[in-house]
Amino acid sequence: MPHSNKSYGWTGKILLIDLCTQKYEVIRPEENIYKSFLGGRGLCSYYMREIKNLMPSEIPLLFFPGALTGTKIPFAVKTIISSISPLTKTFFTSAVGGFFGWHLRKAGWDGIIITGKSQNQIGLTVKDENVSFFDCNDLKNKKASDIFHKLKPEGSAAITSIAADNGVAFSNIIIDKYFFAGRGGLGLVMANKGLKAIEVYGSCDIAVHDSENLSKGIEDSMRLVSASPSLMGELGFTEFGTSALYDLIFSRNIMPAKNFAGRSFPEAEHLNAWNFKNKYPWEKTGCPNCPILCKRISSEGLLPEYNSMAHFSSLIDNRDIDIVMEANRLCNETGMDTISAASAIACYRELKYKDHSIDIIQLLKEIAFASGEGKLLIKGSSEFSKKLSSPESSMNVKGLDLPAFDPRGAYGFSLAYATSTRGGCYLQAYPLSHEILRKPIATDRFSFEGKARITKLNEDMNAAMDSLGLCRFSVNAFGLEECAKLLNAVTGEDFTAGDLMNCGERIFYNERIINYTLGFDSKDDDLPERFFESENAINRDDFLKARANYYLIRGLSPEGKPLETKTRELKLKWLE
């Protein structure tokens, strides 16, 4: 049965939790907030500004499913988890799959805002409209699988694990065993609040305005998905998950080696997806309703995705497939982001051990428990390299370690890393689509021509997609026209693709405003010097010209600061 509210799609209710008092209240947003910010990432940015304006010292933790999450739409599965990152100090959002957002929406909530701090380790249960708390003191320093085994949630659960308990700045929030809000250290934010677990169960259906048009929209979108080689092809994500990228990125000479010192790793052919499949026979798993099922699980645990495969092999110069698998498993169990963990090891190796081998698995254990040499790395490669007076050895932007795509081999990545509000992240501008996968059209990956405008438009589109709760893979198949039809069928509104782009622009600009209030500007929208000085280096003047063009197109000052005229044009609050 549908929820008994007047809205379609949106439930009209947000849960505000105070962990200090263990009390809660219901926020009922005005309709224009939903129409302006949609859900997911958009509502995260909206409420982050609202809370920081009211309580400047508060660092809230936000869980917002997308506006379409919880419906029967394939790919509409994402929940955005957001806070101020302890690793980057930026406003940070992480899109995570699993059943969490699906259950939260079916429980009647468009999101959860968590404030305050509990003196003891506690858990939170949201079962439909009922909210309660439970003791979690016995779960400290337990591995993730043991915590899930003990909780046995009726619906879905989000937890932290060992790394968060020990102050690791790149610790994860783990959803339903196999899904990770992995980047930016949101697990540490949750742990610092004394919140160990959140259980969510929803038993109702989301009210849909036009079921017939929704079914037609799903059919049209799935037709496009089925025709996408990168998604449904015999070598695509449905067969190998994101590990399908390993051979492709290596062949394009974009896979970073030895802490981005180069891009040569001849052993790659022995560590690709095909070898993992032969060594660790797998089964598919994934998000609810998803036709791709991009995750792979074997008797040895969850198999690594592309970035984990590349960073635990090429980046740290490891040629042992079993070590890659064990490193990935260990990070998943202790709750560490694989990209930042591998990057910390790569930086550590460069500064302390040069070309000598190290015990990767032992070092990862020490990081997770903040012991031995690992204690030096719990704040990430950026802080570690600064302590050794070699900040240039950390390959990060705004403190966020770079993923496994070398920008010297695809210039769109350099602009994407620099302008992302998260830090060194390619997902917001997603140059992978046009520079590597050649969708919707191929661009010259060794040129900045047109990249400023493409970057801005892709950031806006993906901000909208994140706010709808759509998986990033879907952009390989369909766009905002299809999204608008789906949203209108669910909500009864009359959004166009242009309206969604406008929402995405508003959301991204709002994030830039938040980062500006946190002290970020053009000095932070930059790359490590290594990329401008090494072999096949990026021309710095060309990069700066592209960044200046981006600022102009984005409506920022030459210093990367938000402008009052643009802020008001987007119907955002100007800085008080």
C-alpha positions as a Python dict, from the first residue, in 0.01 Angstrom:
ca = {
    (1, 'M'): (0, 0, 0),
    (2, 'P'): (125, 353, -67),
    (3, 'H'): (222, 602, 202),
    (4, 'S'): (-66, 820, 315),
    (5, 'N'): (77, 1153, 199),
    (6, 'K'): (-17, 1397, -71),
    (7, 'S'): (314, 1384, -258),
    (8, 'Y'): (407, 1134, -525),
    (9, 'G'): (764, 1003, -523),
    (10, 'W'): (886, 1224, -241),
    (11, 'T'): (757, 1123, 100),
    (12, 'G'): (774, 1481, 230),
    (13, 'K'): (955, 1384, 552),
    (14, 'I'): (1316, 1400, 668),
    (15, 'L'): (1437, 1254, 996),
    (16, 'L'): (1654, 1481, 1216),
    (17, 'I'): (1843, 1287, 1485),
    (18, 'D'): (2032, 1430, 1785),
    (19, 'L'): (2266, 1159, 1914),
    (20, 'C'): (2350, 1355, 2226),
    (21, 'T'): (1992, 1348, 2355),
    (22, 'Q'): (1877, 1045, 2152),
    (23, 'K'): (1577, 1246, 2040),
    (24, 'Y'): (1446, 1311, 1693),
    (25, 'E'): (1208, 1533, 1503),
    (26, 'V'): (1050, 1537, 1159),
    (27, 'I'): (1139, 1801, 898),
    (28, 'R'): (879, 1864, 630),
    (29, 'P'): (1048, 2051, 342),
    (30, 'E'): (858, 2297, 129),
    (31, 'E'): (775, 2179, -221),
    (32, 'N'): (1012, 2425, -387),
    (33, 'I'): (1310, 2265, -205),
    (34, 'Y'): (1237, 1932, -371),
    (35, 'K'): (1190, 2095, -710),
    (36, 'S'): (1517, 2286, -676),
    (37, 'F'): (1738, 2014, -522),
    (38, 'L'): (1554, 1690, -617),
    (39, 'G'): (1694, 1453, -352),
    (40, 'G'): (2016, 1265, -280),
    (41, 'R'): (2319, 1485, -342),
    (42, 'G'): (2107, 1797, -392),
    (43, 'L'): (1935, 1775, -56),
    (44, 'C'): (2269, 1693, 109),
    (45, 'S'): (2417, 2021, -12),
    (46, 'Y'): (2102, 2215, 78),
    (47, 'Y'): (2084, 2087, 436),
    (48, 'M'): (2459, 2107, 491),
    (49, 'R'): (2442, 2483, 431),
    (50, 'E'): (2129, 2516, 643),
    (51, 'I'): (2282, 2333, 940),
    (52, 'K'): (2622, 2505, 914),
    (53, 'N'): (2447, 2842, 910),
    (54, 'L'): (2250, 2754, 1224),
    (55, 'M'): (2525, 2558, 1403),
    (56, 'P'): (2868, 2652, 1258),
    (57, 'S'): (3062, 2408, 1479),
    (58, 'E'): (2836, 2112, 1399),
    (59, 'I'): (2957, 1848, 1151),
    (60, 'P'): (2639, 1664, 1053),
    (61, 'L'): (2624, 1327, 883),
    (62, 'L'): (2356, 1302, 614),
    (63, 'F'): (2196, 1002, 443),
    (64, 'F'): (1977, 1098, 146),
    (65, 'P'): (1848, 850, -111),
    (66, 'G'): (1783, 984, -459),
    (67, 'A'): (1441, 1109, -564),
    (68, 'L'): (1386, 787, -764),
    (69, 'T'): (1551, 544, -521),
    (70, 'G'): (1311, 283, -392),
    (71, 'T'): (1097, 274, -705),
    (72, 'K'): (1106, -16, -950),
    (73, 'I'): (1340, 177, -1182),
    (74, 'P'): (1660, -22, -1251),
    (75, 'F'): (1972, 180, -1160),
    (76, 'A'): (1770, 400, -917),
    (77, 'V'): (1940, 255, -611),
    (78, 'K'): (2186, 510, -481),
    (79, 'T'): (2202, 675, -142),
    (80, 'I'): (2422, 981, -97),
    (81, 'I'): (2609, 996, 232),
    (82, 'S'): (2758, 1334, 308),
    (83, 'S'): (2957, 1534, 563),
    (84, 'I'): (3274, 1740, 597),
    (85, 'S'): (3556, 1501, 516),
    (86, 'P'): (3818, 1441, 787),
    (87, 'L'): (4062, 1354, 506),
    (88, 'T'): (4011, 1647, 269),
    (89, 'K'): (3826, 1903, 488),
    (90, 'T'): (3596, 1958, 187),
    (91, 'F'): (3221, 1914, 167),
    (92, 'F'): (3205, 1548, 72),
    (93, 'T'): (2944, 1323, -85),
    (94, 'S'): (2965, 951, -152),
    (95, 'A'): (2713, 757, -364),
    (96, 'V'): (2657, 404, -239),
    (97, 'G'): (2440, 119, -359),
    (98, 'G'): (2274, -165, -175),
    (99, 'F'): (1931, -170, -10),
    (100, 'F'): (1978, 113, 241),
    (101, 'G'): (1814, 395, 45),
    (102, 'W'): (1556, 153, -95),
    (103, 'H'): (1441, 66, 261),
    (104, 'L'): (1469, 424, 388),
    (105, 'R'): (1233, 552, 118),
    (106, 'K'): (992, 263, 179),
    (107, 'A'): (1000, 349, 550),
    (108, 'G'): (860, 689, 455),
    (109, 'W'): (1172, 905, 476),
    (110, 'D'): (1348, 1117, 214),
    (111, 'G'): (1661, 1133, 427),
    (112, 'I'): (1827, 1126, 769),
    (113, 'I'): (2025, 1414, 920),
    (114, 'I'): (2240, 1308, 1216),
    (115, 'T'): (2377, 1567, 1458),
    (116, 'G'): (2542, 1558, 1798),
    (117, 'K'): (2757, 1289, 1956),
    (118, 'S'): (2681, 993, 2177),
    (119, 'Q'): (2908, 930, 2475),
    (120, 'N'): (2877, 555, 2419),
    (121, 'Q'): (2879, 338, 2107),
    (122, 'I'): (2518, 315, 1993),
    (123, 'G'): (2311, 196, 1702),
    (124, 'L'): (2007, 353, 1540),
    (125, 'T'): (1704, 159, 1414),
    (126, 'V'): (1451, 312, 1174),
    (127, 'K'): (1159, 77, 1113),
    (128, 'D'): (894, 253, 909),
    (129, 'E'): (796, 552, 1129),
    (130, 'N'): (949, 407, 1446),
    (131, 'V'): (1291, 524, 1567),
    (132, 'S'): (1492, 361, 1847),
    (133, 'F'): (1850, 322, 1972),
    (134, 'F'): (2052, 24, 2091),
    (135, 'D'): (2385, -40, 2261),
    (136, 'C'): (2689, -121, 2043),
    (137, 'N'): (2977, -112, 2289),
    (138, 'D'): (3053, -479, 2220),
    (139, 'L'): (3105, -415, 1847),
    (140, 'K'): (3419, -205, 1876),
    (141, 'N'): (3718, -337, 1676),
    (142, 'K'): (3505, -610, 1521),
    (143, 'K'): (3547, -686, 1151),
    (144, 'A'): (3261, -599, 921),
    (145, 'S'): (3139, -954, 853),
    (146, 'D'): (3114, -1026, 1226),
    (147, 'I'): (2913, -709, 1285),
    (148, 'F'): (2665, -792, 1009),
    (149, 'H'): (2640, -1148, 1139),
    (150, 'K'): (2550, -1023, 1484),
    (151, 'L'): (2308, -754, 1368),
    (152, 'K'): (2117, -972, 1119),
    (153, 'P'): (1920, -667, 1003),
    (154, 'E'): (1561, -720, 894),
    (155, 'G'): (1615, -474, 610),
    (156, 'S'): (1945, -295, 547),
    (157, 'A'): (2231, -178, 765),
    (158, 'A'): (2513, 77, 750),
    (159, 'I'): (2808, 18, 982),
    (160, 'T'): (3165, 119, 1054),
    (161, 'S'): (3445, -123, 1128),
    (162, 'I'): (3795, -145, 1277),
    (163, 'A'): (3960, 139, 1083),
    (164, 'A'): (3698, 393, 1192),
    (165, 'D'): (3731, 277, 1554),
    (166, 'N'): (4103, 355, 1538),
    (167, 'G'): (4087, 696, 1376),
    (168, 'V'): (4179, 613, 1015),
    (169, 'A'): (4094, 923, 812),
    (170, 'F'): (3997, 719, 505),
    (171, 'S'): (3765, 472, 679),
    (172, 'N'): (3443, 358, 514),
    (173, 'I'): (3077, 330, 591),
    (174, 'I'): (2980, -22, 486),
    (175, 'I'): (2632, -100, 355),
    (176, 'D'): (2493, -455, 342),
    (177, 'K'): (2840, -619, 350),
    (178, 'Y'): (2936, -544, -11),
    (179, 'F'): (2873, -171, -70),
    (180, 'F'): (3104, 105, 48),
    (181, 'A'): (3086, 478, 99),
    (182, 'G'): (3458, 451, 60),
    (183, 'R'): (3616, 783, -17),
    (184, 'G'): (3670, 1081, 210),
    (185, 'G'): (3662, 906, 547),
    (186, 'L'): (3289, 928, 617),
    (187, 'G'): (3328, 620, 837),
    (188, 'L'): (3541, 825, 1074),
    (189, 'V'): (3272, 1095, 1087),
    (190, 'M'): (3020, 830, 1189),
    (191, 'A'): (3258, 678, 1446),
    (192, 'N'): (3339, 1019, 1595),
    (193, 'K'): (2968, 1061, 1661),
    (194, 'G'): (2961, 737, 1860),
    (195, 'L'): (2731, 583, 1600),
    (196, 'K'): (2830, 227, 1512),
    (197, 'A'): (2535, 109, 1306),
    (198, 'I'): (2211, 218, 1143),
    (199, 'E'): (1943, -39, 1067),
    (200, 'V'): (1662, 56, 829),
    (201, 'Y'): (1350, -135, 733),
    (202, 'G'): (1061, -9, 521),
    (203, 'S'): (744, -202, 446),
    (204, 'C'): (545, 40, 229),
    (205, 'D'): (545, 127, -139),
    (206, 'I'): (637, 467, -278),
    (207, 'A'): (338, 646, -426),
    (208, 'V'): (374, 673, -805),
    (209, 'H'): (174, 922, -1011),
    (210, 'D'): (159, 739, -1345),
    (211, 'S'): (246, 368, -1336),
    (212, 'E'): (180, 319, -1706),
    (213, 'N'): (419, 592, -1818),
    (214, 'L'): (672, 476, -1559),
    (215, 'S'): (670, 127, -1709),
    (216, 'K'): (711, 274, -2057),
    (217, 'G'): (999, 493, -1940),
    (218, 'I'): (1170, 193, -1783),
    (219, 'E'): (1125, -6, -2102),
    (220, 'D'): (1274, 274, -2314),
    (221, 'S'): (1571, 314, -2079),
    (222, 'M'): (1637, -59, -2060),
    (223, 'R'): (1639, -78, -2439),
    (224, 'L'): (1925, 173, -2439),
    (225, 'V'): (2104, -12, -2159),
    (226, 'S'): (2079, -342, -2347),
    (227, 'A'): (2237, -180, -2653),
    (228, 'S'): (2538, -49, -2458),
    (229, 'P'): (2855, -259, -2523),
    (230, 'S'): (3033, -120, -2217),
    (231, 'L'): (2744, -228, -1994),
    (232, 'M'): (2600, -541, -2150),
    (233, 'G'): (2868, -654, -2396),
    (234, 'E'): (3059, -979, -2358),
    (235, 'L'): (3357, -787, -2217),
    (236, 'G'): (3149, -524, -2038),
    (237, 'F'): (3053, -452, -1680),
    (238, 'T'): (2781, -717, -1670),
    (239, 'E'): (3047, -985, -1731),
    (240, 'F'): (3345, -853, -1535),
    (241, 'G'): (3223, -557, -1330),
    (242, 'T'): (3448, -251, -1338),
    (243, 'S'): (3750, -482, -1351),
    (244, 'A'): (3667, -499, -1724),
    (245, 'L'): (3849, -164, -1744),
    (246, 'Y'): (4186, -308, -1639),
    (247, 'D'): (4304, -419, -1984),
    (248, 'L'): (4149, -116, -2153),
    (249, 'I'): (4316, 139, -1926),
    (250, 'F'): (4649, -44, -1945),
    (251, 'S'): (4633, -56, -2325),
    (252, 'R'): (4566, 320, -2334),
    (253, 'N'): (4877, 373, -2119),
    (254, 'I'): (4678, 547, -1847),
    (255, 'M'): (4731, 304, -1559),
    (256, 'P'): (4961, 469, -1299),
    (257, 'A'): (5269, 277, -1183),
    (258, 'K'): (5492, 323, -878),
    (259, 'N'): (5303, 611, -718),
    (260, 'F'): (5244, 780, -1055),
    (261, 'A'): (5618, 782, -1129),
    (262, 'G'): (5530, 625, -1463),
    (263, 'R'): (5275, 420, -1655),
    (264, 'S'): (5469, 103, -1729),
    (265, 'F'): (5359, -220, -1561),
    (266, 'P'): (5433, -517, -1792),
    (267, 'E'): (5286, -765, -1543),
    (268, 'A'): (4937, -622, -1599),
    (269, 'E'): (4843, -905, -1836),
    (270, 'H'): (4874, -1151, -1546),
    (271, 'L'): (4656, -948, -1308),
    (272, 'N'): (4356, -861, -1522),
    (273, 'A'): (3990, -955, -1482),
    (274, 'W'): (4030, -1278, -1679),
    (275, 'N'): (4302, -1401, -1442),
    (276, 'F'): (4094, -1311, -1138),
    (277, 'K'): (3797, -1500, -1279),
    (278, 'N'): (4011, -1811, -1337),
    (279, 'K'): (4181, -1791, -998),
    (280, 'Y'): (3872, -1696, -797),
    (281, 'P'): (3556, -1832, -968),
    (282, 'W'): (3284, -1581, -896),
    (283, 'E'): (2913, -1523, -881),
    (284, 'K'): (2738, -1197, -963),
    (285, 'T'): (2573, -975, -706),
    (286, 'G'): (2463, -614, -694),
    (287, 'C'): (2189, -365, -615),
    (288, 'P'): (1812, -431, -615),
    (289, 'N'): (1650, -445, -962),
    (290, 'C'): (1987, -401, -1136),
    (291, 'P'): (2027, -588, -1468),
    (292, 'I'): (2407, -557, -1463),
    (293, 'L'): (2500, -686, -1116),
    (294, 'C'): (2850, -535, -1130),
    (295, 'K'): (2991, -689, -813),
    (296, 'R'): (3168, -1025, -807),
    (297, 'I'): (3190, -1251, -504),
    (298, 'S'): (3386, -1575, -459),
    (299, 'S'): (3456, -1811, -173),
    (300, 'E'): (3749, -1583, -88),
    (301, 'G'): (3530, -1276, -60),
    (302, 'L'): (3437, -979, -276),
    (303, 'L'): (3660, -938, -579),
    (304, 'P'): (3838, -604, -631),
    (305, 'E'): (3695, -344, -865),
    (306, 'Y'): (3914, -166, -1120),
    (307, 'N'): (4068, 102, -898),
    (308, 'S'): (4147, -152, -626),
    (309, 'M'): (4301, -394, -877),
    (310, 'A'): (4520, -126, -1032),
    (311, 'H'): (4629, 42, -709),
    (312, 'F'): (4713, -281, -529),
    (313, 'S'): (4916, -397, -829),
    (314, 'S'): (5061, -130, -1058),
    (315, 'L'): (5061, 166, -817),
    (316, 'I'): (5253, -18, -545),
    (317, 'D'): (5451, -238, -788),
    (318, 'N'): (5297, -564, -667),
    (319, 'R'): (5294, -859, -906),
    (320, 'D'): (5116, -1113, -683),
    (321, 'I'): (4745, -1163, -760),
    (322, 'D'): (4686, -1324, -419),
    (323, 'I'): (4817, -1013, -243),
    (324, 'V'): (4580, -795, -448),
    (325, 'M'): (4290, -1017, -343),
    (326, 'E'): (4391, -1030, 23),
    (327, 'A'): (4457, -653, 39),
    (328, 'N'): (4110, -589, -102),
    (329, 'R'): (3950, -833, 142),
    (330, 'L'): (4135, -683, 437),
    (331, 'C'): (4029, -329, 346),
    (332, 'N'): (3667, -440, 311),
    (333, 'E'): (3666, -619, 646),
    (334, 'T'): (3835, -339, 839),
    (335, 'G'): (3655, -62, 652),
    (336, 'M'): (3930, 123, 463),
    (337, 'D'): (3909, 294, 127),
    (338, 'T'): (4123, 86, -109),
    (339, 'I'): (4237, 385, -317),
    (340, 'S'): (4365, 587, -22),
    (341, 'A'): (4508, 280, 154),
    (342, 'A'): (4709, 180, -153),
    (343, 'S'): (4812, 542, -212),
    (344, 'A'): (4940, 569, 144),
    (345, 'I'): (5147, 254, 90),
    (346, 'A'): (5278, 385, -245),
    (347, 'C'): (5384, 713, -84),
    (348, 'Y'): (5535, 534, 215),
    (349, 'R'): (5730, 303, -15),
    (350, 'E'): (5862, 592, -224),
    (351, 'L'): (5978, 795, 75),
    (352, 'K'): (6106, 524, 307),
    (353, 'Y'): (6184, 211, 108),
    (354, 'K'): (6247, 327, -249),
    (355, 'D'): (6265, 10, -463),
    (356, 'H'): (6269, -237, -174),
    (357, 'S'): (5974, -466, -112),
    (358, 'I'): (5751, -431, 192),
    (359, 'D'): (5495, -654, 358),
    (360, 'I'): (5179, -500, 214),
    (361, 'I'): (4932, -709, 411),
    (362, 'Q'): (5106, -651, 745),
    (363, 'L'): (5122, -278, 679),
    (364, 'L'): (4750, -266, 597),
    (365, 'K'): (4671, -442, 925),
    (366, 'E'): (4885, -190, 1112),
    (367, 'I'): (4706, 100, 943),
    (368, 'A'): (4364, -41, 1035),
    (369, 'F'): (4463, -82, 1400),
    (370, 'A'): (4675, 237, 1410),
    (371, 'S'): (4978, 40, 1529),
    (372, 'G'): (5345, 8, 1434),
    (373, 'E'): (5445, 178, 1109),
    (374, 'G'): (5079, 191, 1011),
    (375, 'K'): (5017, 462, 1268),
    (376, 'L'): (5219, 696, 1045),
    (377, 'L'): (4967, 651, 763),
    (378, 'I'): (4626, 673, 930),
    (379, 'K'): (4579, 1037, 824),
    (380, 'G'): (4654, 952, 461),
    (381, 'S'): (4940, 1006, 218),
    (382, 'S'): (4907, 1386, 220),
    (383, 'E'): (4969, 1425, 594),
    (384, 'F'): (5237, 1154, 593),
    (385, 'S'): (5432, 1318, 311),
    (386, 'K'): (5415, 1658, 484),
    (387, 'K'): (5563, 1511, 800),
    (388, 'L'): (5856, 1386, 593),
    (389, 'S'): (5889, 1729, 427),
    (390, 'S'): (5801, 1579, 88),
    (391, 'P'): (5443, 1687, 13),
    (392, 'E'): (5510, 1646, -360),
    (393, 'S'): (5518, 1266, -310),
    (394, 'S'): (5149, 1247, -226),
    (395, 'M'): (4940, 1220, -541),
    (396, 'N'): (4629, 1401, -427),
    (397, 'V'): (4403, 1695, -502),
    (398, 'K'): (4255, 1869, -197),
    (399, 'G'): (4384, 1579, 12),
    (400, 'L'): (4196, 1311, -183),
    (401, 'D'): (4427, 1049, -335),
    (402, 'L'): (4393, 1010, -710),
    (403, 'P'): (4225, 703, -857),
    (404, 'A'): (4384, 476, -1116),
    (405, 'F'): (4368, 704, -1421),
    (406, 'D'): (4685, 899, -1501),
    (407, 'P'): (4588, 1246, -1629),
    (408, 'R'): (4899, 1258, -1850),
    (409, 'G'): (4722, 1005, -2072),
    (410, 'A'): (4379, 1171, -2074),
    (411, 'Y'): (4368, 1545, -2014),
    (412, 'G'): (3999, 1553, -1922),
    (413, 'F'): (4091, 1370, -1603),
    (414, 'S'): (4328, 1651, -1502),
    (415, 'L'): (4048, 1908, -1520),
    (416, 'A'): (3803, 1669, -1354),
    (417, 'Y'): (4041, 1608, -1063),
    (418, 'A'): (4111, 1978, -1018),
    (419, 'T'): (3753, 2104, -1025),
    (420, 'S'): (3577, 1827, -833),
    (421, 'T'): (3426, 1951, -508),
    (422, 'R'): (3530, 1621, -344),
    (423, 'G'): (3899, 1651, -430),
    (424, 'G'): (4089, 1415, -661),
    (425, 'C'): (3783, 1246, -809),
    (426, 'Y'): (3685, 1180, -1171),
    (427, 'L'): (3328, 1068, -1104),
    (428, 'Q'): (3172, 1414, -1090),
    (429, 'A'): (3286, 1507, -1443),
    (430, 'Y'): (3326, 1145, -1559),
    (431, 'P'): (3574, 1197, -1847),
    (432, 'L'): (3596, 817, -1865),
    (433, 'S'): (3278, 825, -2075),
    (434, 'H'): (3401, 1041, -2364),
    (435, 'E'): (3781, 1004, -2344),
    (436, 'I'): (3798, 627, -2294),
    (437, 'L'): (3457, 467, -2355),
    (438, 'R'): (3383, 721, -2632),
    (439, 'K'): (3028, 793, -2518),
    (440, 'P'): (2828, 986, -2624),
    (441, 'I'): (3106, 1086, -2865),
    (442, 'A'): (3482, 1040, -2860),
    (443, 'T'): (3706, 1335, -2768),
    (444, 'D'): (4079, 1379, -2817),
    (445, 'R'): (4225, 1271, -2486),
    (446, 'F'): (4551, 1457, -2548),
    (447, 'S'): (4384, 1794, -2591),
    (448, 'F'): (4218, 2049, -2363),
    (449, 'E'): (4008, 2174, -2654),
    (450, 'G'): (3645, 2197, -2539),
    (451, 'K'): (3721, 2018, -2212),
    (452, 'A'): (3627, 2313, -1988),
    (453, 'R'): (3271, 2319, -2121),
    (454, 'I'): (3242, 1938, -2128),
    (455, 'T'): (3364, 1922, -1768),
    (456, 'K'): (3111, 2179, -1651),
    (457, 'L'): (2819, 2019, -1835),
    (458, 'N'): (2908, 1670, -1715),
    (459, 'E'): (2941, 1792, -1355),
    (460, 'D'): (2591, 1942, -1379),
    (461, 'M'): (2443, 1632, -1539),
    (462, 'N'): (2599, 1397, -1286),
    (463, 'A'): (2493, 1617, -993),
    (464, 'A'): (2137, 1576, -1118),
    (465, 'M'): (2182, 1200, -1168),
    (466, 'D'): (2322, 1166, -815),
    (467, 'S'): (2024, 1359, -683),
    (468, 'L'): (1785, 1123, -859),
    (469, 'G'): (1971, 822, -716),
    (470, 'L'): (2080, 683, -1051),
    (471, 'C'): (2390, 468, -1084),
    (472, 'R'): (2675, 633, -1273),
    (473, 'F'): (2681, 341, -1517),
    (474, 'S'): (2349, 459, -1657),
    (475, 'V'): (2513, 761, -1824),
    (476, 'N'): (2683, 513, -2056),
    (477, 'A'): (2338, 434, -2197),
    (478, 'F'): (2087, 716, -2147),
    (479, 'G'): (2067, 1081, -2047),
    (480, 'L'): (1854, 1343, -1878),
    (481, 'E'): (1570, 1322, -2130),
    (482, 'E'): (1499, 967, -2018),
    (483, 'C'): (1553, 1071, -1655),
    (484, 'A'): (1297, 1352, -1684),
    (485, 'K'): (1035, 1111, -1819),
    (486, 'L'): (1098, 873, -1530),
    (487, 'L'): (1087, 1151, -1270),
    (488, 'N'): (766, 1295, -1411),
    (489, 'A'): (597, 956, -1417),
    (490, 'V'): (686, 904, -1050),
    (491, 'T'): (614, 1255, -918),
    (492, 'G'): (354, 1397, -1157),
    (493, 'E'): (575, 1700, -1220),
    (494, 'D'): (676, 1833, -1563),
    (495, 'F'): (1056, 1844, -1553),
    (496, 'T'): (1245, 1872, -1881),
    (497, 'A'): (1603, 1764, -1943),
    (498, 'G'): (1694, 2133, -1928),
    (499, 'D'): (1528, 2167, -1588),
    (500, 'L'): (1736, 1878, -1456),
    (501, 'M'): (2054, 2039, -1593),
    (502, 'N'): (1959, 2360, -1414),
    (503, 'C'): (1909, 2165, -1092),
    (504, 'G'): (2249, 2000, -1140),
    (505, 'E'): (2416, 2338, -1194),
    (506, 'R'): (2250, 2475, -880),
    (507, 'I'): (2360, 2173, -675),
    (508, 'F'): (2721, 2182, -795),
    (509, 'Y'): (2749, 2558, -742),
    (510, 'N'): (2606, 2517, -394),
    (511, 'E'): (2886, 2270, -321),
    (512, 'R'): (3143, 2522, -446),
    (513, 'I'): (2995, 2779, -208),
    (514, 'I'): (3026, 2537, 85),
    (515, 'N'): (3390, 2465, -4),
    (516, 'Y'): (3461, 2837, -35),
    (517, 'T'): (3331, 2891, 319),
    (518, 'L'): (3568, 2612, 426),
    (519, 'G'): (3866, 2799, 275),
    (520, 'F'): (3902, 2647, -74),
    (521, 'D'): (3973, 2842, -394),
    (522, 'S'): (4191, 2823, -707),
    (523, 'K'): (4506, 2732, -513),
    (524, 'D'): (4335, 2401, -434),
    (525, 'D'): (4201, 2339, -788),
    (526, 'D'): (4537, 2208, -901),
    (527, 'L'): (4737, 1893, -967),
    (528, 'P'): (5056, 1759, -808),
    (529, 'E'): (5365, 1907, -974),
    (530, 'R'): (5474, 1560, -1085),
    (531, 'F'): (5226, 1576, -1372),
    (532, 'F'): (5377, 1898, -1505),
    (533, 'E'): (5744, 1803, -1471),
    (534, 'S'): (5776, 1434, -1562),
    (535, 'E'): (5809, 1255, -1895),
    (536, 'N'): (5508, 1320, -2122),
    (537, 'A'): (5411, 1597, -1883),
    (538, 'I'): (5097, 1805, -1912),
    (539, 'N'): (5169, 2159, -2030),
    (540, 'R'): (5097, 2375, -1726),
    (541, 'D'): (5001, 2682, -1928),
    (542, 'D'): (4747, 2477, -2124),
    (543, 'F'): (4605, 2336, -1802),
    (544, 'L'): (4573, 2679, -1641),
    (545, 'K'): (4408, 2820, -1953),
    (546, 'A'): (4155, 2534, -1949),
    (547, 'R'): (4091, 2593, -1579),
    (548, 'A'): (4041, 2966, -1639),
    (549, 'N'): (3792, 2885, -1916),
    (550, 'Y'): (3615, 2651, -1676),
    (551, 'Y'): (3588, 2924, -1411),
    (552, 'L'): (3439, 3158, -1668),
    (553, 'I'): (3184, 2902, -1790),
    (554, 'R'): (3102, 2792, -1434),
    (555, 'G'): (3039, 3152, -1323),
    (556, 'L'): (3329, 3177, -1079),
    (557, 'S'): (3583, 3453, -1028),
    (558, 'P'): (3934, 3412, -1177),
    (559, 'E'): (4034, 3291, -829),
    (560, 'G'): (3770, 3020, -837),
    (561, 'K'): (3539, 3196, -591),
    (562, 'P'): (3159, 3200, -619),
    (563, 'L'): (3003, 3521, -746),
    (564, 'E'): (2697, 3690, -597),
    (565, 'T'): (2537, 3746, -939),
    (566, 'K'): (2566, 3378, -1033),
    (567, 'T'): (2455, 3267, -688),
    (568, 'R'): (2137, 3471, -709),
    (569, 'E'): (2079, 3366, -1071),
    (570, 'L'): (2071, 3006, -950),
    (571, 'K'): (1832, 3106, -670),
    (572, 'L'): (2080, 3015, -401),
    (573, 'K'): (2149, 3200, -78),
    (574, 'W'): (2440, 3439, -100),
    (575, 'L'): (2701, 3431, 174),
    (576, 'E'): (2585, 3608, 488),
}
